Amino acid sequence: MSEEETLNHLFEKARKAPSETNVNDIQKWIGLATAGTILIGLLTKLNAVFTKTMIMQKQQTSNSGFTVFLESIERKGFYDNTLGREMALSPETLQVSHSIAIVVKEQDHIEVEVSLKYGVGGSDISEIKLSFVYLVTNLPQIMILNKDTNEVSFDQALLLTILPASFSTARGYYSAMVEGSPLAKYPFPIIKSDFLISSCRIMVN
């Protein structure tokens, strides 16, 4: 299986799984998608952009339909300060945080930026940042503008299509990246879809 096919399979599994998928299930489909050496090679090369054309999912709304294409995934950054160190981590001392944002880049393209962090005592010890670029047909028709606040939001069906899939992919990827470090025992927690949506920031370039 090529790296491109591996990444496609990884994302396809994440797309079909809800964001609250059990960590063991995520690790299981990562294992099925890649042999160990292929996975390591893929992870080390994900600082470059991988592009693909792939129909992700088609949704029908009450007003108009839209189709979503995942065009690229890019790793924007990663570090793990626990690697090679003896650290006394526990569920009581370990802190986690996330941020997720949508950036409207063009009339028909949006970028989902996902950041996941671990911390101890108020200091960050590990973080991953991933960017997902989507082509969305009929994007202007499913953007909702609040004229009172000038804030932009999207049809709920679009958010439920791209946010859980992006988060699940980032979460599974993070688990693979920290394998062999003290953080491997503490997979990033489950976040439900409704909280992902409520915590998502939307920006327009």
Coordinates of C-alpha atoms in Angstrom, one line a residue:
M1 CA 0.0 0.0 0.0
S2 CA 1.5 3.4 -1.0
E3 CA 1.7 6.3 1.4
E4 CA -1.0 8.1 -0.5
E5 CA -3.3 5.1 -0.3
T6 CA -2.5 4.7 3.4
L7 CA -3.4 8.3 4.2
N8 CA -6.6 8.0 2.1
H9 CA -7.5 4.9 4.1
L10 CA -6.7 6.6 7.4
F11 CA -8.9 9.6 6.7
E12 CA -11.7 7.5 5.2
K13 CA -11.9 5.5 8.5
A14 CA -11.9 8.7 10.5
R15 CA -14.6 10.1 8.4
K16 CA -16.9 7.2 9.0
A17 CA -16.2 7.1 12.7
P18 CA -17.9 9.6 15.1
S19 CA -15.5 11.9 17.0
E20 CA -16.4 10.1 20.1
T21 CA -15.0 6.8 18.8
N22 CA -13.2 4.7 21.4
V23 CA -9.4 5.1 21.4
N24 CA -8.9 1.4 21.1
D25 CA -11.1 1.4 17.9
I26 CA -9.0 4.2 16.4
Q27 CA -5.8 2.4 17.2
K28 CA -7.2 -0.7 15.6
W29 CA -8.0 0.9 12.3
I30 CA -4.7 2.7 12.3
G31 CA -3.1 -0.7 12.7
L32 CA -5.2 -2.2 9.9
A33 CA -4.3 0.8 7.6
T34 CA -0.6 0.6 8.0
A35 CA 2.2 -1.8 8.8
G36 CA 4.6 -0.4 11.4
T37 CA 7.4 0.6 9.0
I38 CA 5.0 2.2 6.5
L39 CA 3.4 4.2 9.3
I40 CA 6.7 5.5 10.6
G41 CA 7.7 6.6 7.1
L42 CA 4.3 8.3 6.5
L43 CA 4.4 10.1 9.8
T44 CA 7.9 11.5 9.3
K45 CA 7.0 12.8 5.9
L46 CA 3.7 14.4 6.8
N47 CA 5.4 17.8 7.3
A48 CA 4.9 18.0 3.6
V49 CA 1.5 18.4 2.0
F50 CA -0.3 15.3 0.8
T51 CA -2.9 16.1 -1.9
K52 CA -5.7 13.9 -3.0
T53 CA -9.0 14.2 -4.8
M54 CA -11.6 12.3 -3.0
I55 CA -15.4 12.7 -2.6
M56 CA -15.7 12.8 1.1
Q57 CA -19.5 12.9 1.6
K58 CA -22.5 14.4 0.0
Q59 CA -25.2 16.0 2.1
Q60 CA -28.6 17.5 1.2
T61 CA -29.8 20.5 3.1
S62 CA -33.3 22.0 3.1
N63 CA -32.2 24.7 0.6
S64 CA -29.4 23.2 -1.5
G65 CA -27.0 20.3 -1.7
F66 CA -23.3 20.4 -1.3
T67 CA -20.4 18.1 -1.9
V68 CA -17.1 18.1 0.1
F69 CA -13.7 17.1 -1.3
L70 CA -10.7 16.8 0.9
E71 CA -7.9 18.3 -1.0
S72 CA -4.9 18.2 1.3
I73 CA -3.7 17.5 4.9
E74 CA -0.7 19.2 6.2
R75 CA 1.1 18.9 9.5
K76 CA 1.8 22.4 10.7
G77 CA 3.8 21.4 13.8
F78 CA 4.6 18.7 16.3
Y79 CA 6.7 18.4 19.4
D80 CA 6.8 16.0 22.4
N81 CA 9.0 17.1 25.3
T82 CA 8.4 13.8 27.0
L83 CA 10.3 11.7 24.5
G84 CA 13.4 10.0 26.1
R85 CA 12.5 11.4 29.5
E86 CA 11.3 9.8 32.7
M87 CA 8.1 11.7 33.6
A88 CA 5.6 10.8 36.3
L89 CA 2.4 11.4 34.4
S90 CA -1.0 10.5 35.7
P91 CA -4.6 11.3 34.8
E92 CA -4.6 13.7 37.8
T93 CA -1.6 15.7 36.7
L94 CA -2.0 15.6 32.9
Q95 CA -3.9 18.4 31.3
V96 CA -5.3 18.5 27.7
S97 CA -6.6 21.2 25.5
H98 CA -7.7 21.6 22.0
S99 CA -8.6 24.3 19.5
I100 CA -10.4 23.9 16.2
A101 CA -11.1 26.7 13.6
I102 CA -12.5 27.1 10.2
V103 CA -10.8 29.6 7.8
V104 CA -12.7 30.6 4.7
K105 CA -9.9 30.8 2.2
E106 CA -11.7 31.4 -1.1
Q107 CA -15.2 31.3 -2.4
D108 CA -15.2 27.5 -2.5
H109 CA -12.4 26.5 -0.1
I110 CA -12.2 26.2 3.6
E111 CA -9.4 25.1 5.9
V112 CA -9.9 23.3 9.2
E113 CA -7.1 23.9 11.7
V114 CA -6.8 21.5 14.6
S115 CA -4.5 21.8 17.5
L116 CA -4.2 19.2 20.3
K117 CA -2.1 19.8 23.4
Y118 CA -0.9 18.0 26.5
G119 CA 0.3 19.9 29.6
V120 CA 1.5 19.5 33.1
G121 CA 1.3 22.2 35.8
G122 CA 0.1 24.8 33.3
S123 CA 3.0 24.3 30.9
D124 CA 2.6 22.6 27.5
I125 CA 4.6 19.4 27.0
S126 CA 3.4 18.3 23.6
E127 CA 1.3 19.6 20.7
I128 CA 0.3 18.7 17.2
K129 CA -1.2 21.0 14.6
L130 CA -2.8 19.8 11.5
S131 CA -4.5 21.6 8.6
F132 CA -7.2 20.1 6.4
V133 CA -8.2 21.9 3.2
Y134 CA -11.6 21.2 1.7
L135 CA -13.3 22.1 -1.5
V136 CA -17.0 22.7 -0.8
T137 CA -19.5 23.1 -3.7
N138 CA -22.2 25.7 -3.1
L139 CA -20.3 27.2 -0.2
P140 CA -21.8 30.7 -0.4
Q141 CA -25.3 29.2 -0.3
I142 CA -24.5 27.4 3.0
M143 CA -22.7 30.3 4.7
I144 CA -24.9 32.1 7.2
L145 CA -24.2 35.8 8.0
N146 CA -25.5 37.4 11.2
K147 CA -26.1 40.9 10.1
D148 CA -26.2 42.2 13.6
T149 CA -22.7 40.9 14.6
N150 CA -21.2 40.3 11.1
E151 CA -20.3 36.8 12.3
V152 CA -20.3 33.9 9.8
S153 CA -21.6 30.4 10.5
F154 CA -22.3 27.4 8.4
D155 CA -25.1 24.9 7.8
Q156 CA -25.0 22.3 10.5
A157 CA -24.7 19.5 8.0
L158 CA -21.4 20.9 6.8
L159 CA -20.0 21.2 10.3
L160 CA -21.0 17.7 11.1
T161 CA -19.3 16.5 8.0
I162 CA -15.9 18.1 8.3
L163 CA -15.2 18.8 12.1
P164 CA -15.6 15.2 13.5
A165 CA -13.6 13.7 10.6
S166 CA -10.8 16.3 11.0
F167 CA -10.7 15.9 14.7
S168 CA -10.7 12.0 14.6
T169 CA -7.9 12.0 12.0
A170 CA -5.8 14.4 14.1
R171 CA -6.5 12.4 17.3
G172 CA -5.5 9.1 15.7
Y173 CA -2.5 10.7 14.1
Y174 CA -1.4 12.2 17.5
S175 CA -1.7 8.7 19.1
A176 CA 0.7 7.3 16.5
M177 CA 3.1 10.2 16.9
V178 CA 3.5 9.8 20.7
E179 CA 3.9 6.0 20.5
G180 CA 7.0 5.1 22.6
S181 CA 6.7 8.2 24.8
P182 CA 5.2 8.5 28.3
L183 CA 2.1 10.1 26.6
A184 CA 1.3 6.9 24.8
K185 CA -0.5 5.6 27.9
Y186 CA -2.9 8.6 27.7
P187 CA -4.6 8.9 24.4
F188 CA -6.2 12.3 23.7
P189 CA -9.7 12.3 25.1
I190 CA -12.9 11.9 23.2
I191 CA -14.7 15.2 22.3
K192 CA -18.3 15.0 21.2
S193 CA -19.4 16.5 17.9
D194 CA -21.7 19.1 19.5
F195 CA -18.8 20.4 21.6
L196 CA -16.5 20.5 18.6
I197 CA -19.0 22.7 16.8
S198 CA -19.6 25.0 19.8
S199 CA -15.9 25.5 20.3
C200 CA -15.1 26.0 16.7
R201 CA -13.9 29.5 15.6
I202 CA -14.8 30.7 12.1
M203 CA -12.6 33.2 10.3
V204 CA -12.8 34.7 6.8
N205 CA -9.6 35.6 5.0

